[in-house]
Amino acid sequence: MVSRVIPVAPFDLVIFGATGDLARRKIIPSLFHRFAVGQMLPETQIIGAARTEMERLAFVDLIRASLLEFAPQAAENETQLAGFLNTLSYVRVDADGEAGWSVLADLLRPEAVRAFYLSVSPTLFGTISANLSAHGLASPDSRIVVEKPFGHDLASAQALNADLRRSFDEHQIYRIDHYLGKETVQNLMALRFANSLWEPLWNSTHIDHVQITVAESLGVEGRGEYYDRSGAMRDMVQNHLMQLLCLTAMEPPSKFTPDAVRDEKVKVIEALEPVEPANVVRGQYRACDGQGSYRDHAGDPQTHTECFVAMKVNIGNWRWAGTPFYLRTGKKLRARTSEIAVVFRDPPHMIFPKMEGRRGNALIIRLQPDEGITLRTTIKEPGPGGMRLAEVTLDMTFVDALGPQAEAQDAYERLIMDVIRGDQTLFMRGDEVEAAWAWADPVIASWHEARQVPSLYDAGSSGPEDALMLLHRDGRRWREIEA
Ligand code: BG6
């Protein structure tokens, strides 16, 4: 199957923080890939804006080096690389001063789609958006893109929203959660809403429970001090896992438009029941095999911040009452793997002999690695030994089914092109972010009130024992974390 690349009209993209880590690792390599396949046209302007004084050529050299490191195929075609670098310019802009704004204004073309990407600390969102507005750069159709962390709690998220909305309308604001740009996450919507097979089963009558796992094998080495100010609940659960939960649990929107989809997601978050402390397990990896512990990496021997969370979440609505969602995420676990497992109920009456170790039907949507879908089914064990049952999986990896073009693009490629096309479906709306914080805040507060100490686990394991108990006591078990 050959995918069609539909070019987007030349645009002007201003990247604030263009010399920073995210821009060099993700944003610029993603743009390069879109250029290489012909979606981003040579007439596009990528304007780097940062506070460092720098000549255009120095900026181009920096970006060339970043591409060779983070998009190695850039080295294979010098003409293409030169073509991409040709779209770059650089302006020194003082985010909270006067320098640079008029130079930037002169570069922008009135007829081109205009987007401002704030790859900077959220403390600068308000100042930069106010300056864009004050200097006449923010046209009614221009877009502003912001990255997480979008707030630290409900109050700070509300303040950020208020800052942005002073200069931009909600339809111009693109809040990135890069999980929404992952191919399989979008496929979850296709699976649910483009097939008639699943929807009749997609409720508590037929689904026993759902497990959402985002496991990472790396720890927080190198960024422990920064990470320790947030922890897994803020860094992963409030945003990425919440998005996966919403897309799994939401009602079918009446149409595939940004607000129809986001309205349904907000309803799921608002239906989440408060989480009882007994239904949450927090963890930290301990020192093991000569490798440091979480506390070593965080640089604080006393820290109580968690780098692992497992929790049982109930959704209080007709579709899901009685079907818990178990969420689990952590650092330094056995493998890097992310999946959503929808586990179905057993048949109401079993006419065959009991099968040892039976786990039942499950639909597993794998986000990474090897994006694909697996359906666990029960069949007769082959051979003449009577009616013995066995469980097998129907496996489909997207690459096997669709060829190399299904190899996952970086989420940022899709998301940046959506910004230019003006499609907000895969971006979080302000009320959605606030609703997620309103749910997460009391959970975090309860840990502080109880002075709860995270449980320890070995690096390379599946997390703390208590996390296993969370399911065991409900007569269930987690799927293995394996690559
Ligand atoms: C980021 C978190 O948002 O997502 C990181 O801040 C985490 O802590 C990362 O490692 C995981 O993203 P991915 O795409 O590698 O699963």
Coordinates of C-alpha atoms and ligand atoms in Angstrom, one line a residue:
M1 CA 0.0 0.0 0.0
V2 CA 1.4 3.4 -0.9
S3 CA 0.4 6.4 1.2
R4 CA -0.4 9.7 -0.4
V5 CA 1.5 12.7 0.7
I6 CA -0.6 15.8 0.3
P7 CA 1.7 18.9 0.4
V8 CA 0.7 21.7 2.7
A9 CA 0.9 25.3 1.3
P10 CA 4.1 27.1 2.3
F11 CA 3.8 28.3 5.8
D12 CA 5.7 30.5 8.3
L13 CA 6.7 28.6 11.5
V14 CA 8.4 30.5 14.3
I15 CA 10.0 28.3 16.9
F16 CA 10.7 30.0 20.2
G17 CA 13.5 28.1 22.0
A18 CA 14.8 26.9 18.6
T19 CA 18.2 26.1 20.0
G20 CA 16.8 24.0 22.9
D21 CA 16.7 20.2 23.3
L22 CA 13.1 19.6 22.1
A23 CA 13.6 21.6 19.0
R24 CA 16.8 19.9 18.1
R25 CA 15.7 16.4 18.9
K26 CA 12.1 16.4 17.8
I27 CA 10.6 19.5 16.1
I28 CA 13.3 20.1 13.5
P29 CA 13.9 16.4 12.6
S30 CA 10.2 16.0 12.2
L31 CA 10.0 19.0 9.8
F32 CA 13.0 17.6 7.9
H33 CA 11.1 14.3 7.4
R34 CA 8.1 16.1 6.1
F35 CA 10.3 18.1 3.8
A36 CA 12.0 14.9 2.5
V37 CA 8.7 13.3 1.5
G38 CA 7.5 16.5 -0.2
Q39 CA 4.9 17.5 2.3
M40 CA 6.7 20.7 3.5
L41 CA 7.5 22.8 0.4
P42 CA 10.8 24.7 -0.1
E43 CA 9.0 28.0 0.1
T44 CA 8.2 27.4 3.7
Q45 CA 10.0 29.5 6.3
I46 CA 11.2 28.1 9.6
I47 CA 12.3 30.9 11.8
G48 CA 14.3 30.1 14.9
A49 CA 13.8 32.6 17.7
A50 CA 15.8 32.5 20.9
R51 CA 17.6 34.9 23.2
T52 CA 21.1 34.0 22.1
E53 CA 22.8 36.4 19.7
M54 CA 23.6 34.3 16.6
E55 CA 24.2 34.7 12.9
R56 CA 21.9 32.8 10.5
L57 CA 24.8 30.7 9.4
A58 CA 25.7 29.6 12.9
F59 CA 22.0 28.6 13.4
V60 CA 22.1 26.6 10.2
D61 CA 25.2 24.8 11.3
L62 CA 23.6 24.0 14.6
I63 CA 20.5 22.6 12.9
R64 CA 22.7 20.6 10.4
A65 CA 24.5 19.0 13.3
S66 CA 21.2 18.2 15.0
L67 CA 19.8 16.6 11.9
L68 CA 22.9 14.5 11.4
E69 CA 22.5 13.3 15.0
F70 CA 18.7 12.9 15.2
A71 CA 17.6 12.3 11.6
P72 CA 20.6 10.4 10.2
Q73 CA 19.1 9.9 6.8
A74 CA 19.7 13.7 6.3
A75 CA 23.3 12.7 5.5
E76 CA 22.2 10.5 2.6
N77 CA 21.0 13.3 0.3
E78 CA 23.0 16.5 0.4
T79 CA 20.7 18.4 -2.0
Q80 CA 17.7 17.6 0.1
L81 CA 19.5 18.7 3.3
A82 CA 20.6 21.9 1.6
G83 CA 17.1 22.5 0.4
F84 CA 15.7 22.1 4.0
L85 CA 18.4 24.3 5.6
N86 CA 17.6 26.9 3.0
T87 CA 14.2 27.4 4.7
L88 CA 15.8 28.4 8.0
S89 CA 16.3 31.9 9.3
Y90 CA 17.1 33.1 12.8
V91 CA 16.1 36.1 14.9
R92 CA 17.3 37.0 18.3
V93 CA 14.2 37.8 20.3
D94 CA 14.0 38.9 23.9
A95 CA 10.9 37.1 25.2
D96 CA 10.1 39.7 27.8
G97 CA 11.8 42.7 26.3
E98 CA 11.6 44.7 23.1
A99 CA 14.4 43.2 21.0
G100 CA 13.7 41.3 17.9
W101 CA 9.9 41.6 17.6
S102 CA 9.8 44.0 14.7
V103 CA 12.5 42.0 12.8
L104 CA 10.3 39.0 13.3
A105 CA 7.2 40.9 12.1
D106 CA 9.0 41.9 8.9
L107 CA 9.8 38.3 8.1
L108 CA 6.3 37.0 8.3
R109 CA 4.3 36.9 5.1
P110 CA 0.7 38.1 5.3
E111 CA -0.6 35.4 2.9
A112 CA 1.0 32.4 4.6
V113 CA -0.3 30.3 7.5
R114 CA 1.5 31.5 10.6
A115 CA 2.3 29.3 13.6
F116 CA 4.3 30.1 16.7
Y117 CA 5.7 27.1 18.5
L118 CA 6.6 27.9 22.1
S119 CA 9.3 25.3 22.9
V120 CA 10.1 27.2 26.1
S121 CA 9.4 27.1 29.8
P122 CA 5.6 27.5 30.5
T123 CA 6.6 30.5 32.6
L124 CA 7.1 32.3 29.3
F125 CA 3.8 31.4 27.6
G126 CA 2.0 34.4 28.8
T127 CA 4.8 36.9 28.1
I128 CA 5.5 35.6 24.6
S129 CA 1.8 35.5 23.6
A130 CA 1.3 39.0 25.0
N131 CA 4.3 40.3 22.9
L132 CA 3.1 38.5 19.8
S133 CA -0.2 40.3 20.2
A134 CA 1.3 43.7 21.2
H135 CA 3.6 43.7 18.2
G136 CA 0.9 42.8 15.8
L137 CA 2.3 39.4 14.9
A138 CA -0.7 37.4 16.0
S139 CA -3.2 37.5 13.2
P140 CA -6.8 36.1 13.7
D141 CA -5.8 33.0 11.9
S142 CA -2.3 32.4 13.4
R143 CA -1.7 29.4 15.6
I144 CA 0.2 29.0 18.9
V145 CA 1.6 25.7 19.9
V146 CA 2.5 24.8 23.5
E147 CA 4.2 21.8 25.1
K148 CA 3.7 20.1 28.4
P149 CA 4.0 20.5 31.3
F150 CA 0.8 22.4 30.9
G151 CA 0.6 23.3 34.6
H152 CA 1.5 21.6 37.8
D153 CA -2.0 21.5 39.2
L154 CA -5.4 22.9 38.4
A155 CA -4.7 26.4 39.5
S156 CA -1.5 26.7 37.4
A157 CA -3.2 25.2 34.4
Q158 CA -6.0 27.7 34.7
A159 CA -3.5 30.5 35.0
L160 CA -1.7 29.3 31.8
N161 CA -5.0 29.0 29.9
A162 CA -5.9 32.6 31.0
D163 CA -2.5 33.8 29.9
L164 CA -2.8 32.3 26.4
R165 CA -6.5 33.4 26.0
R166 CA -5.6 37.0 26.6
S167 CA -4.0 37.0 23.2
F168 CA -5.3 34.0 21.3
D169 CA -8.7 32.4 20.9
E170 CA -9.2 28.7 21.9
H171 CA -9.4 27.7 18.2
Q172 CA -5.9 29.1 17.7
I173 CA -4.3 27.2 20.7
Y174 CA -2.6 23.8 20.1
R175 CA -1.6 22.1 23.3
I176 CA 0.6 19.1 22.5
D177 CA 0.3 15.7 24.1
H178 CA 2.6 13.7 21.9
Y179 CA 0.8 10.5 22.7
L180 CA -2.1 11.7 20.6
G181 CA 0.2 11.9 17.6
K182 CA 1.2 8.2 17.9
E183 CA -0.1 6.2 15.0
T184 CA -1.7 3.4 17.1
V185 CA -3.5 5.9 19.3
Q186 CA -5.3 7.3 16.3
N187 CA -5.9 3.7 15.2
L188 CA -7.8 3.1 18.3
M189 CA -10.4 5.6 17.1
A190 CA -10.4 3.9 13.7
L191 CA -10.7 0.4 15.3
R192 CA -13.6 1.5 17.5
F193 CA -15.5 3.8 15.2
A194 CA -14.9 2.4 11.6
N195 CA -15.8 -1.2 12.5
S196 CA -19.1 -2.6 13.6
L197 CA -17.5 -5.5 15.3
W198 CA -16.4 -4.0 18.5
E199 CA -18.9 -1.3 19.5
P200 CA -21.7 -3.8 20.6
L201 CA -19.2 -5.4 23.0
W202 CA -17.5 -2.2 24.2
N203 CA -19.2 -1.9 27.6
S204 CA -19.3 -3.4 31.1
T205 CA -21.6 -6.2 30.0
H206 CA -18.9 -7.7 28.0
I207 CA -15.6 -6.1 29.2
D208 CA -14.3 -7.3 32.5
H209 CA -11.6 -4.7 32.8
V210 CA -9.1 -2.6 30.9
Q211 CA -5.3 -2.4 31.6
I212 CA -3.3 0.5 30.3
T213 CA 0.4 0.1 30.6
V214 CA 3.2 2.6 29.6
A215 CA 6.4 1.0 30.8
E216 CA 9.8 2.5 30.2
S217 CA 13.1 0.7 30.6
L218 CA 15.2 3.9 31.2
G219 CA 15.4 5.7 34.5
V220 CA 15.6 9.4 35.1
E221 CA 19.4 9.6 34.9
G222 CA 20.5 13.0 33.7
R223 CA 17.2 14.7 34.4
G224 CA 16.4 13.4 37.9
E225 CA 16.3 16.8 39.6
Y226 CA 13.9 18.2 37.1
Y227 CA 11.8 15.0 37.1
D228 CA 11.6 14.9 40.8
R229 CA 9.6 18.1 40.8
S230 CA 6.8 16.4 39.0
G231 CA 6.8 12.6 39.4
A232 CA 4.9 9.9 37.4
M233 CA 1.4 11.1 38.2
R234 CA 2.0 14.6 36.8
D235 CA 4.5 13.5 34.1
M236 CA 2.6 10.6 32.6
V237 CA -0.8 9.8 34.2
Q238 CA -2.5 13.2 34.1
N239 CA -1.8 13.6 30.4
H240 CA -0.6 10.5 28.4
L241 CA -2.4 7.8 30.2
M242 CA -5.5 9.9 30.7
Q243 CA -5.6 10.4 26.9
L244 CA -5.4 6.7 26.3
L245 CA -8.1 6.1 28.8
C246 CA -10.3 8.8 27.2
L247 CA -10.0 7.4 23.7
T248 CA -10.7 3.8 25.0
A249 CA -13.7 4.8 27.1
M250 CA -15.4 7.7 25.2
E251 CA -18.8 7.5 23.5
P252 CA -18.7 7.6 19.7
P253 CA -18.7 11.2 18.7
S254 CA -21.4 12.1 16.2
K255 CA -18.8 13.3 13.7
F256 CA -15.0 13.3 13.5
T257 CA -14.5 17.0 14.2
P258 CA -12.1 18.4 16.8
D259 CA -14.8 19.6 19.2
A260 CA -17.1 16.6 18.8
V261 CA -14.1 14.3 19.7
R262 CA -12.9 16.5 22.5
D263 CA -16.4 17.0 24.0
E264 CA -16.6 13.2 24.4
K265 CA -13.2 13.0 26.0
V266 CA -14.1 15.7 28.6
K267 CA -17.2 13.7 29.5
V268 CA -15.1 10.7 30.3
I269 CA -12.7 12.7 32.6
E270 CA -15.7 14.3 34.3
A271 CA -17.2 10.9 34.9
L272 CA -14.0 9.6 36.7
E273 CA -14.8 8.7 40.3
P274 CA -12.4 10.0 43.0
V275 CA -9.6 7.5 43.5
E276 CA -9.4 5.9 46.9
P277 CA -5.9 5.8 48.4
A278 CA -6.1 2.0 48.7
N279 CA -6.4 1.9 44.9
V280 CA -3.1 3.6 44.2
V281 CA 0.4 2.3 44.4
R282 CA 3.5 4.5 44.0
G283 CA 7.0 3.3 43.6
Q284 CA 10.7 4.2 43.2
Y285 CA 13.3 1.9 41.8
R286 CA 16.1 0.9 44.2
A287 CA 19.8 0.6 43.5
C288 CA 20.7 -2.6 41.8
D289 CA 23.6 -4.2 39.9
G290 CA 25.8 -1.2 40.4
Q291 CA 23.2 1.2 39.0
G292 CA 21.9 4.0 41.1
S293 CA 18.5 4.2 42.7
Y294 CA 15.8 6.7 41.8
R295 CA 16.8 8.7 44.8
D296 CA 20.4 8.8 43.6
H297 CA 19.3 10.0 40.2
A298 CA 17.0 12.6 41.7
G299 CA 19.8 13.9 43.9
D300 CA 17.7 13.7 47.0
P301 CA 18.1 10.7 49.4
Q302 CA 14.8 11.6 51.2
T303 CA 12.5 12.3 48.2
H304 CA 9.0 10.8 48.2
T305 CA 8.3 11.6 44.5
E306 CA 7.2 8.5 42.6
C307 CA 8.6 7.3 39.3
F308 CA 6.0 4.4 39.2
V309 CA 2.2 4.6 39.6
A310 CA -0.4 1.8 39.4
M311 CA -4.0 2.6 40.0
K312 CA -7.5 1.4 39.7
V313 CA -9.9 3.9 38.2
N314 CA -13.6 3.7 38.0
I315 CA -15.7 5.5 35.4
G316 CA -19.1 6.4 36.8
N317 CA -21.4 6.1 33.8
W318 CA -23.7 3.6 32.2
R319 CA -21.2 2.2 29.8
W320 CA -18.5 1.5 32.3
A321 CA -19.9 1.1 35.8
G322 CA -18.5 -2.2 37.1
T323 CA -15.5 -2.3 34.7
P324 CA -12.4 -1.0 36.3
F325 CA -9.5 0.6 34.3
Y326 CA -6.1 -0.3 35.7
L327 CA -3.4 2.2 34.8
R328 CA 0.3 1.5 35.3
T329 CA 3.4 3.5 34.3
G330 CA 7.0 3.6 35.5
K331 CA 10.6 4.0 34.8
K332 CA 13.3 1.3 34.8
L333 CA 10.9 -1.5 34.3
R334 CA 11.5 -4.8 32.5
A335 CA 10.9 -3.4 29.0
R336 CA 9.9 -0.4 27.1
T337 CA 6.3 -1.2 26.1
S338 CA 3.0 0.6 25.9
E339 CA -0.3 -1.1 25.4
I340 CA -4.0 -1.0 26.1
A341 CA -5.5 -4.4 26.9
V342 CA -9.2 -4.8 26.8
V343 CA -10.0 -8.0 28.7
F344 CA -13.4 -9.5 28.0
R345 CA -15.7 -11.4 30.4
D346 CA -15.8 -15.2 30.3
P347 CA -18.7 -16.9 28.5
P348 CA -21.7 -17.1 30.9
H349 CA -21.7 -20.9 30.8
M350 CA -18.7 -23.1 29.9
I351 CA -19.5 -26.5 28.4
F352 CA -15.9 -27.6 28.0
P353 CA -13.5 -29.0 30.6
K354 CA -11.8 -26.4 32.8
M355 CA -8.6 -25.1 31.2
E356 CA -5.6 -24.5 33.5
G357 CA -4.3 -20.9 33.3
R358 CA -7.1 -19.7 31.1
R359 CA -7.0 -15.9 30.7
G360 CA -9.9 -15.4 28.4
N361 CA -10.5 -13.1 25.4
A362 CA -8.5 -9.9 25.2
L363 CA -7.9 -7.3 22.6
I364 CA -4.5 -5.8 22.9
I365 CA -3.6 -2.5 21.2
R366 CA 0.1 -2.1 21.2
L367 CA 1.5 1.4 20.9
Q368 CA 5.1 0.6 21.0
P369 CA 7.2 -1.2 20.1
D370 CA 5.9 -3.1 17.0
E371 CA 2.6 -1.2 16.7
G372 CA -0.2 -3.5 16.1
I373 CA -3.3 -5.4 17.4
T374 CA -3.5 -8.8 19.0
L375 CA -6.7 -10.7 19.8
R376 CA -6.4 -13.5 22.3
T377 CA -8.9 -16.3 21.5
T378 CA -9.7 -19.8 22.7
I379 CA -9.5 -22.7 20.3
K380 CA -9.5 -26.5 20.4
E381 CA -6.0 -27.9 21.0
P382 CA -5.1 -29.8 17.8
G383 CA -5.0 -33.6 18.0
P384 CA -7.1 -36.4 19.0
G385 CA -6.9 -35.9 22.8
G386 CA -10.5 -34.9 23.3
M387 CA -12.0 -31.4 23.6
R388 CA -9.0 -29.7 25.2
L389 CA -8.8 -26.0 24.8
A390 CA -5.8 -23.7 24.1
E391 CA -5.4 -20.0 23.9
V392 CA -3.8 -18.5 20.8
T393 CA -3.4 -15.0 19.5
L394 CA -4.4 -13.5 16.2
D395 CA -1.6 -11.0 15.7
M396 CA -1.4 -8.1 13.3
T397 CA 1.6 -5.7 13.3
F398 CA 1.0 -2.7 11.1
V399 CA 4.2 -3.2 9.3
D400 CA 3.4 -6.7 8.4
A401 CA -0.1 -5.7 7.2
L402 CA 0.7 -2.5 5.5
G403 CA 4.4 -2.6 4.6
P404 CA 7.3 -0.4 5.6
Q405 CA 5.2 2.8 5.2
A406 CA 3.5 1.7 8.4
E407 CA 6.7 2.2 10.3
A408 CA 5.8 4.7 12.9
Q409 CA 6.6 8.3 12.1
D410 CA 7.5 10.4 15.0
A411 CA 4.3 11.8 16.6
Y412 CA 5.6 15.3 16.0
E413 CA 5.5 14.9 12.3
R414 CA 1.8 14.3 12.3
L415 CA 1.1 17.0 15.0
I416 CA 3.0 19.8 13.4
M417 CA 1.3 19.2 10.0
D418 CA -2.0 19.2 11.8
V419 CA -1.2 22.6 13.2
I420 CA -0.5 23.9 9.8
R421 CA -3.7 22.3 8.4
G422 CA -5.6 23.8 11.3
D423 CA -6.9 20.5 12.7
Q424 CA -7.2 20.5 16.5
T425 CA -8.5 17.0 16.9
L426 CA -5.3 15.6 18.3
F427 CA -4.6 18.5 20.6
M428 CA -5.9 19.0 24.1
R429 CA -8.6 21.7 24.7
G430 CA -8.3 24.0 27.7
D431 CA -11.2 22.5 29.5
E432 CA -9.9 19.0 29.0
V433 CA -6.5 19.8 30.6
E434 CA -8.3 21.5 33.5
A435 CA -10.6 18.5 34.0
A436 CA -7.7 16.1 34.1
W437 CA -5.9 18.3 36.7
A438 CA -9.2 18.5 38.8
W439 CA -9.2 14.7 38.9
A440 CA -5.4 14.3 39.6
D441 CA -5.0 17.0 42.2
P442 CA -6.9 15.3 45.1
V443 CA -5.0 12.0 44.4
I444 CA -1.6 13.8 44.7
A445 CA -2.8 15.8 47.7
S446 CA -3.8 12.6 49.5
W447 CA -0.3 11.3 49.3
H448 CA 1.1 14.5 50.8
E449 CA -1.4 14.5 53.6
A450 CA -0.7 10.9 54.4
R451 CA 3.1 11.5 54.0
Q452 CA 3.0 8.4 51.9
V453 CA 6.3 6.8 51.1
P454 CA 6.6 5.1 47.7
S455 CA 7.3 1.3 47.6
L456 CA 10.6 0.2 46.3
Y457 CA 11.2 -2.1 43.3
D458 CA 14.1 -3.6 41.5
A459 CA 15.2 -2.1 38.2
G460 CA 14.2 -4.4 35.4
S461 CA 11.2 -5.7 37.3
S462 CA 7.5 -5.2 36.8
G463 CA 7.3 -2.6 39.6
P464 CA 6.5 -3.0 43.3
E465 CA 4.8 -6.1 44.8
D466 CA 1.8 -3.9 45.9
A467 CA 1.1 -3.2 42.3
L468 CA 0.6 -6.9 41.6
M469 CA -1.7 -7.1 44.7
L470 CA -3.9 -4.3 43.3
L471 CA -5.2 -6.7 40.7
H472 CA -4.7 -9.9 42.7
R473 CA -7.2 -8.9 45.3
D474 CA -9.8 -8.3 42.5
G475 CA -9.0 -11.8 41.2
R476 CA -7.1 -10.4 38.2
R477 CA -3.5 -10.2 37.1
W478 CA -1.5 -7.8 35.0
R479 CA -0.2 -8.7 31.6
E480 CA 3.5 -9.4 31.6
I481 CA 5.7 -6.4 30.8
E482 CA 7.7 -7.7 27.9
A483 CA 9.3 -6.3 24.8
Ligands
BG6_1 C1 7.3 12.5 28.2 C2 7.7 12.3 29.7 O1 6.2 13.3 28.1 O2 7.0 11.2 27.7 C3 8.9 11.4 29.8 O3 8.0 13.6 30.2 C4 8.6 10.1 29.1 O4 9.2 11.2 31.2 C5 8.1 10.3 27.7 O5 9.8 9.4 29.1 C6 7.7 9.0 27.1 O6 7.3 9.2 25.8 P1 7.5 8.0 24.7 O7 7.0 8.6 23.4 O8 9.0 7.7 24.6 O9 6.7 6.8 25.2

